[in-house]
Amino acid sequence: MSSDALLLPAFLIGYLFGSIPFGMILTRLAGTQDLRSIGSGNIGATNVLRTGRKGLAAGTLLGDMLKGTVAVIIAGSFGGPNAAMLAALGAFLGHLFPIWLRFRGGKGVATYIGVLLGLFWPAALIFAVIWLGTAYTTRYSSLSALIAAFLTPLFLWWFGHNALASLFVVLTLLLFYMHRENIKRLQAGTEGKIGEKK
């Protein structure tokens, strides 16, 4: 089978992995209220943290990251670098628009990190350092993610990974779009901070 013929299966594998809603699964197993009825209504780790269950939030973060990493590794193992990138795109879109939740998913930060980890781990490490540093100083999860994501394509370009840089320009634009309400709240000074219950 030609490598081009493997691109669609790679994308679909990525999408199916990405659409696994770990936040919903873990909070339901733990017997908490519907995650979409609290805080921002998002299914990601930041909103899970608003339940007061730090362990569940950590599990959600890890699950949402690793589903992207695993999808990239699997696709890359049978289809090469192009398949890995298509799986990354699929995983990210799967998290944002999961078929199981009527295409209403998360905002993509953890999965963004996960696919970055699978494709080029040094850039994922840089992302994490920027996110942690910004989050520590501002306590804004959204702002931390936006700054780190904005810089990611630049780092990839700097490291000579032009194709990855182009892919992450697309992922970053999608991430900014999903955070459009957060951006408005940041501008208005009403954005919730990490650990703050709504």
PDB file of C-alpha atoms in Angstrom:
ATOM      1  CA  MET A   1       0.000   0.000   0.000  1.00  0.00           C
ATOM      2  CA  SER A   2       1.380   3.433  -0.915  1.00  0.00           C
ATOM      3  CA  SER A   3       2.117   5.971   1.794  1.00  0.00           C
ATOM      4  CA  ASP A   4      -0.547   8.317   0.385  1.00  0.00           C
ATOM      5  CA  ALA A   5      -3.185   5.620   0.842  1.00  0.00           C
ATOM      6  CA  LEU A   6      -2.356   5.542   4.551  1.00  0.00           C
ATOM      7  CA  LEU A   7      -3.047   9.225   5.124  1.00  0.00           C
ATOM      8  CA  LEU A   8      -6.827   8.930   5.459  1.00  0.00           C
ATOM      9  CA  PRO A   9      -6.621   5.967   7.889  1.00  0.00           C
ATOM     10  CA  ALA A  10      -4.055   7.951   9.888  1.00  0.00           C
ATOM     11  CA  PHE A  11      -6.380  10.939  10.097  1.00  0.00           C
ATOM     12  CA  LEU A  12      -9.302   8.741  11.156  1.00  0.00           C
ATOM     13  CA  ILE A  13      -7.226   6.971  13.803  1.00  0.00           C
ATOM     14  CA  GLY A  14      -6.211  10.369  15.136  1.00  0.00           C
ATOM     15  CA  TYR A  15      -9.790  11.601  15.160  1.00  0.00           C
ATOM     16  CA  LEU A  16     -11.095   8.544  17.020  1.00  0.00           C
ATOM     17  CA  PHE A  17      -8.377   8.765  19.651  1.00  0.00           C
ATOM     18  CA  GLY A  18      -8.825  12.516  19.977  1.00  0.00           C
ATOM     19  CA  SER A  19     -12.576  12.262  20.450  1.00  0.00           C
ATOM     20  CA  ILE A  20     -12.277  10.201  23.652  1.00  0.00           C
ATOM     21  CA  PRO A  21     -13.680  12.617  26.315  1.00  0.00           C
ATOM     22  CA  PHE A  22     -11.525  11.743  29.321  1.00  0.00           C
ATOM     23  CA  GLY A  23     -12.914  14.606  31.414  1.00  0.00           C
ATOM     24  CA  MET A  24     -16.470  13.354  30.976  1.00  0.00           C
ATOM     25  CA  ILE A  25     -15.508   9.726  31.539  1.00  0.00           C
ATOM     26  CA  LEU A  26     -13.500  10.317  34.712  1.00  0.00           C
ATOM     27  CA  THR A  27     -15.990  12.692  36.343  1.00  0.00           C
ATOM     28  CA  ARG A  28     -18.891  10.344  35.626  1.00  0.00           C
ATOM     29  CA  LEU A  29     -16.986   7.387  37.041  1.00  0.00           C
ATOM     30  CA  ALA A  30     -16.253   9.493  40.134  1.00  0.00           C
ATOM     31  CA  GLY A  31     -19.935  10.395  40.497  1.00  0.00           C
ATOM     32  CA  THR A  32     -19.542  14.161  40.207  1.00  0.00           C
ATOM     33  CA  GLN A  33     -22.143  16.368  38.553  1.00  0.00           C
ATOM     34  CA  ASP A  34     -22.219  16.747  34.777  1.00  0.00           C
ATOM     35  CA  LEU A  35     -19.005  18.516  33.866  1.00  0.00           C
ATOM     36  CA  ARG A  36     -20.797  20.611  31.271  1.00  0.00           C
ATOM     37  CA  SER A  37     -23.032  22.134  33.963  1.00  0.00           C
ATOM     38  CA  ILE A  38     -20.245  23.724  36.010  1.00  0.00           C
ATOM     39  CA  GLY A  39     -17.656  26.423  35.445  1.00  0.00           C
ATOM     40  CA  SER A  40     -17.063  27.063  31.783  1.00  0.00           C
ATOM     41  CA  GLY A  41     -18.956  23.922  30.762  1.00  0.00           C
ATOM     42  CA  ASN A  42     -15.783  22.687  29.089  1.00  0.00           C
ATOM     43  CA  ILE A  43     -14.732  19.017  29.214  1.00  0.00           C
ATOM     44  CA  GLY A  44     -11.032  19.719  29.762  1.00  0.00           C
ATOM     45  CA  ALA A  45      -8.762  19.525  32.802  1.00  0.00           C
ATOM     46  CA  THR A  46      -9.106  23.190  33.835  1.00  0.00           C
ATOM     47  CA  ASN A  47     -12.846  22.815  34.245  1.00  0.00           C
ATOM     48  CA  VAL A  48     -12.478  19.423  35.936  1.00  0.00           C
ATOM     49  CA  LEU A  49     -10.298  21.214  38.497  1.00  0.00           C
ATOM     50  CA  ARG A  50     -13.304  23.372  39.351  1.00  0.00           C
ATOM     51  CA  THR A  51     -14.986  20.266  40.766  1.00  0.00           C
ATOM     52  CA  GLY A  52     -12.363  20.370  43.507  1.00  0.00           C
ATOM     53  CA  ARG A  53     -11.007  16.982  42.462  1.00  0.00           C
ATOM     54  CA  LYS A  54      -7.360  17.576  41.661  1.00  0.00           C
ATOM     55  CA  GLY A  55      -6.750  13.908  40.928  1.00  0.00           C
ATOM     56  CA  LEU A  56      -9.498  13.871  38.318  1.00  0.00           C
ATOM     57  CA  ALA A  57      -8.104  17.036  36.753  1.00  0.00           C
ATOM     58  CA  ALA A  58      -4.631  15.492  36.568  1.00  0.00           C
ATOM     59  CA  GLY A  59      -6.067  12.311  35.066  1.00  0.00           C
ATOM     60  CA  THR A  60      -7.976  14.324  32.481  1.00  0.00           C
ATOM     61  CA  LEU A  61      -4.890  16.312  31.548  1.00  0.00           C
ATOM     62  CA  LEU A  62      -2.831  13.143  31.181  1.00  0.00           C
ATOM     63  CA  GLY A  63      -5.515  11.324  29.179  1.00  0.00           C
ATOM     64  CA  ASP A  64      -6.142  14.235  26.826  1.00  0.00           C
ATOM     65  CA  MET A  65      -2.410  14.587  26.234  1.00  0.00           C
ATOM     66  CA  LEU A  66      -1.604  10.933  25.726  1.00  0.00           C
ATOM     67  CA  LYS A  67      -4.467  10.258  23.326  1.00  0.00           C
ATOM     68  CA  GLY A  68      -2.787  12.693  20.942  1.00  0.00           C
ATOM     69  CA  THR A  69       0.668  11.250  21.527  1.00  0.00           C
ATOM     70  CA  VAL A  70      -0.479   7.658  21.033  1.00  0.00           C
ATOM     71  CA  ALA A  71      -2.357   8.509  17.832  1.00  0.00           C
ATOM     72  CA  VAL A  72       0.724  10.192  16.374  1.00  0.00           C
ATOM     73  CA  ILE A  73       3.024   7.311  17.311  1.00  0.00           C
ATOM     74  CA  ILE A  74       0.703   4.662  15.887  1.00  0.00           C
ATOM     75  CA  ALA A  75       0.145   6.513  12.630  1.00  0.00           C
ATOM     76  CA  GLY A  76       3.821   7.331  12.271  1.00  0.00           C
ATOM     77  CA  SER A  77       4.786   3.702  12.819  1.00  0.00           C
ATOM     78  CA  PHE A  78       2.812   2.481   9.795  1.00  0.00           C
ATOM     79  CA  GLY A  79       2.611   5.565   7.600  1.00  0.00           C
ATOM     80  CA  GLY A  80       5.666   7.694   8.281  1.00  0.00           C
ATOM     81  CA  PRO A  81       5.958  11.428   9.117  1.00  0.00           C
ATOM     82  CA  ASN A  82       3.107  12.637   6.904  1.00  0.00           C
ATOM     83  CA  ALA A  83       0.712  10.111   8.434  1.00  0.00           C
ATOM     84  CA  ALA A  84       1.849  11.182  11.897  1.00  0.00           C
ATOM     85  CA  MET A  85       1.023  14.813  11.083  1.00  0.00           C
ATOM     86  CA  LEU A  86      -2.381  13.854   9.696  1.00  0.00           C
ATOM     87  CA  ALA A  87      -3.062  11.849  12.852  1.00  0.00           C
ATOM     88  CA  ALA A  88      -2.086  14.903  14.902  1.00  0.00           C
ATOM     89  CA  LEU A  89      -4.576  17.046  13.014  1.00  0.00           C
ATOM     90  CA  GLY A  90      -7.236  14.351  13.393  1.00  0.00           C
ATOM     91  CA  ALA A  91      -6.619  13.986  17.136  1.00  0.00           C
ATOM     92  CA  PHE A  92      -6.836  17.724  17.676  1.00  0.00           C
ATOM     93  CA  LEU A  93     -10.058  18.031  15.675  1.00  0.00           C
ATOM     94  CA  GLY A  94     -11.442  14.968  17.461  1.00  0.00           C
ATOM     95  CA  HIS A  95     -10.941  16.627  20.816  1.00  0.00           C
ATOM     96  CA  LEU A  96     -12.495  19.893  19.660  1.00  0.00           C
ATOM     97  CA  PHE A  97     -15.409  18.241  17.828  1.00  0.00           C
ATOM     98  CA  PRO A  98     -15.997  14.719  19.233  1.00  0.00           C
ATOM     99  CA  ILE A  99     -18.700  12.737  17.500  1.00  0.00           C
ATOM    100  CA  TRP A 100     -19.798  11.229  20.844  1.00  0.00           C
ATOM    101  CA  LEU A 101     -20.699  14.662  22.287  1.00  0.00           C
ATOM    102  CA  ARG A 102     -22.467  16.097  19.246  1.00  0.00           C
ATOM    103  CA  PHE A 103     -19.226  17.740  18.141  1.00  0.00           C
ATOM    104  CA  ARG A 104     -19.000  19.888  21.293  1.00  0.00           C
ATOM    105  CA  GLY A 105     -15.666  19.108  22.879  1.00  0.00           C
ATOM    106  CA  GLY A 106     -12.800  20.796  24.651  1.00  0.00           C
ATOM    107  CA  LYS A 107     -10.517  23.658  23.761  1.00  0.00           C
ATOM    108  CA  GLY A 108      -7.592  21.485  22.823  1.00  0.00           C
ATOM    109  CA  VAL A 109      -4.653  22.575  24.975  1.00  0.00           C
ATOM    110  CA  ALA A 110      -3.749  19.178  26.436  1.00  0.00           C
ATOM    111  CA  THR A 111      -4.194  17.421  23.099  1.00  0.00           C
ATOM    112  CA  TYR A 112      -2.118  20.151  21.418  1.00  0.00           C
ATOM    113  CA  ILE A 113       0.699  19.344  23.851  1.00  0.00           C
ATOM    114  CA  GLY A 114       0.202  15.624  23.330  1.00  0.00           C
ATOM    115  CA  VAL A 115       0.519  15.700  19.555  1.00  0.00           C
ATOM    116  CA  LEU A 116       3.462  18.067  19.862  1.00  0.00           C
ATOM    117  CA  LEU A 117       5.083  15.579  22.229  1.00  0.00           C
ATOM    118  CA  GLY A 118       4.621  12.793  19.711  1.00  0.00           C
ATOM    119  CA  LEU A 119       5.938  14.818  16.772  1.00  0.00           C
ATOM    120  CA  PHE A 120       8.830  16.750  18.329  1.00  0.00           C
ATOM    121  CA  TRP A 121       9.195  16.468  22.086  1.00  0.00           C
ATOM    122  CA  PRO A 122      11.638  19.383  22.663  1.00  0.00           C
ATOM    123  CA  ALA A 123       8.980  21.819  21.461  1.00  0.00           C
ATOM    124  CA  ALA A 124       6.458  20.215  23.826  1.00  0.00           C
ATOM    125  CA  LEU A 125       8.892  20.745  26.682  1.00  0.00           C
ATOM    126  CA  ILE A 126       9.279  24.403  25.745  1.00  0.00           C
ATOM    127  CA  PHE A 127       5.486  24.746  25.542  1.00  0.00           C
ATOM    128  CA  ALA A 128       5.141  23.277  29.037  1.00  0.00           C
ATOM    129  CA  VAL A 129       7.799  25.582  30.490  1.00  0.00           C
ATOM    130  CA  ILE A 130       6.140  28.675  28.992  1.00  0.00           C
ATOM    131  CA  TRP A 131       2.697  27.521  30.117  1.00  0.00           C
ATOM    132  CA  LEU A 132       3.845  26.800  33.667  1.00  0.00           C
ATOM    133  CA  GLY A 133       5.759  30.058  33.959  1.00  0.00           C
ATOM    134  CA  THR A 134       2.863  32.153  32.695  1.00  0.00           C
ATOM    135  CA  ALA A 135       0.307  30.246  34.773  1.00  0.00           C
ATOM    136  CA  TYR A 136       2.414  30.661  37.905  1.00  0.00           C
ATOM    137  CA  THR A 137       2.690  34.422  37.463  1.00  0.00           C
ATOM    138  CA  THR A 138      -0.811  35.212  36.157  1.00  0.00           C
ATOM    139  CA  ARG A 139      -2.987  32.272  37.345  1.00  0.00           C
ATOM    140  CA  TYR A 140      -4.726  32.366  33.965  1.00  0.00           C
ATOM    141  CA  SER A 141      -4.790  28.965  32.262  1.00  0.00           C
ATOM    142  CA  SER A 142      -6.160  30.367  29.022  1.00  0.00           C
ATOM    143  CA  LEU A 143      -3.571  33.132  28.719  1.00  0.00           C
ATOM    144  CA  SER A 144      -0.785  30.658  29.437  1.00  0.00           C
ATOM    145  CA  ALA A 145      -1.986  28.351  26.677  1.00  0.00           C
ATOM    146  CA  LEU A 146      -2.429  31.159  24.176  1.00  0.00           C
ATOM    147  CA  ILE A 147       1.068  32.543  24.717  1.00  0.00           C
ATOM    148  CA  ALA A 148       2.699  29.104  24.541  1.00  0.00           C
ATOM    149  CA  ALA A 149       0.725  28.137  21.435  1.00  0.00           C
ATOM    150  CA  PHE A 150       1.522  31.418  19.702  1.00  0.00           C
ATOM    151  CA  LEU A 151       5.238  30.757  20.175  1.00  0.00           C
ATOM    152  CA  THR A 152       5.173  27.062  19.224  1.00  0.00           C
ATOM    153  CA  PRO A 153       5.227  27.446  15.404  1.00  0.00           C
ATOM    154  CA  LEU A 154       8.109  29.899  15.793  1.00  0.00           C
ATOM    155  CA  PHE A 155      10.109  27.360  17.787  1.00  0.00           C
ATOM    156  CA  LEU A 156       9.394  24.648  15.245  1.00  0.00           C
ATOM    157  CA  TRP A 157      10.496  26.921  12.426  1.00  0.00           C
ATOM    158  CA  TRP A 158      13.629  27.826  14.395  1.00  0.00           C
ATOM    159  CA  PHE A 159      14.455  24.123  14.814  1.00  0.00           C
ATOM    160  CA  GLY A 160      14.089  23.667  11.034  1.00  0.00           C
ATOM    161  CA  HIS A 161      10.799  21.739  11.093  1.00  0.00           C
ATOM    162  CA  ASN A 162       8.953  23.792   8.491  1.00  0.00           C
ATOM    163  CA  ALA A 163       6.192  21.250   7.812  1.00  0.00           C
ATOM    164  CA  LEU A 164       5.467  20.917  11.533  1.00  0.00           C
ATOM    165  CA  ALA A 165       5.535  24.690  11.901  1.00  0.00           C
ATOM    166  CA  SER A 166       2.874  24.973   9.186  1.00  0.00           C
ATOM    167  CA  LEU A 167       0.733  22.316  10.865  1.00  0.00           C
ATOM    168  CA  PHE A 168       0.956  24.082  14.210  1.00  0.00           C
ATOM    169  CA  VAL A 169       0.044  27.418  12.675  1.00  0.00           C
ATOM    170  CA  VAL A 170      -3.267  25.744  11.785  1.00  0.00           C
ATOM    171  CA  LEU A 171      -3.634  24.123  15.224  1.00  0.00           C
ATOM    172  CA  THR A 172      -2.790  27.407  16.942  1.00  0.00           C
ATOM    173  CA  LEU A 173      -5.404  29.301  14.925  1.00  0.00           C
ATOM    174  CA  LEU A 174      -7.984  26.665  15.887  1.00  0.00           C
ATOM    175  CA  LEU A 175      -6.924  26.898  19.524  1.00  0.00           C
ATOM    176  CA  PHE A 176      -7.290  30.686  19.469  1.00  0.00           C
ATOM    177  CA  TYR A 177     -10.726  30.310  17.903  1.00  0.00           C
ATOM    178  CA  MET A 178     -11.812  27.899  20.637  1.00  0.00           C
ATOM    179  CA  HIS A 179     -10.578  30.402  23.223  1.00  0.00           C
ATOM    180  CA  ARG A 180     -12.362  33.386  21.694  1.00  0.00           C
ATOM    181  CA  GLU A 181     -14.646  33.833  24.719  1.00  0.00           C
ATOM    182  CA  ASN A 182     -11.658  33.516  27.065  1.00  0.00           C
ATOM    183  CA  ILE A 183      -9.898  36.234  25.089  1.00  0.00           C
ATOM    184  CA  LYS A 184     -12.902  38.524  25.527  1.00  0.00           C
ATOM    185  CA  ARG A 185     -12.950  37.823  29.279  1.00  0.00           C
ATOM    186  CA  LEU A 186      -9.211  38.426  29.548  1.00  0.00           C
ATOM    187  CA  GLN A 187      -9.677  41.782  27.858  1.00  0.00           C
ATOM    188  CA  ALA A 188     -12.548  42.598  30.218  1.00  0.00           C
ATOM    189  CA  GLY A 189     -10.700  41.380  33.314  1.00  0.00           C
ATOM    190  CA  THR A 190     -13.368  38.787  34.131  1.00  0.00           C
ATOM    191  CA  GLU A 191     -11.551  35.575  33.183  1.00  0.00           C
ATOM    192  CA  GLY A 192     -11.535  32.908  35.881  1.00  0.00           C
ATOM    193  CA  LYS A 193      -8.232  31.972  37.439  1.00  0.00           C
ATOM    194  CA  ILE A 194      -6.740  28.533  38.044  1.00  0.00           C
ATOM    195  CA  GLY A 195      -8.298  26.840  41.051  1.00  0.00           C
ATOM    196  CA  GLU A 196     -11.147  29.334  41.207  1.00  0.00           C
ATOM    197  CA  LYS A 197     -14.591  27.763  41.519  1.00  0.00           C
ATOM    198  CA  LYS A 198     -17.510  29.277  39.621  1.00  0.00           C
TER     199      LYS A 198
END
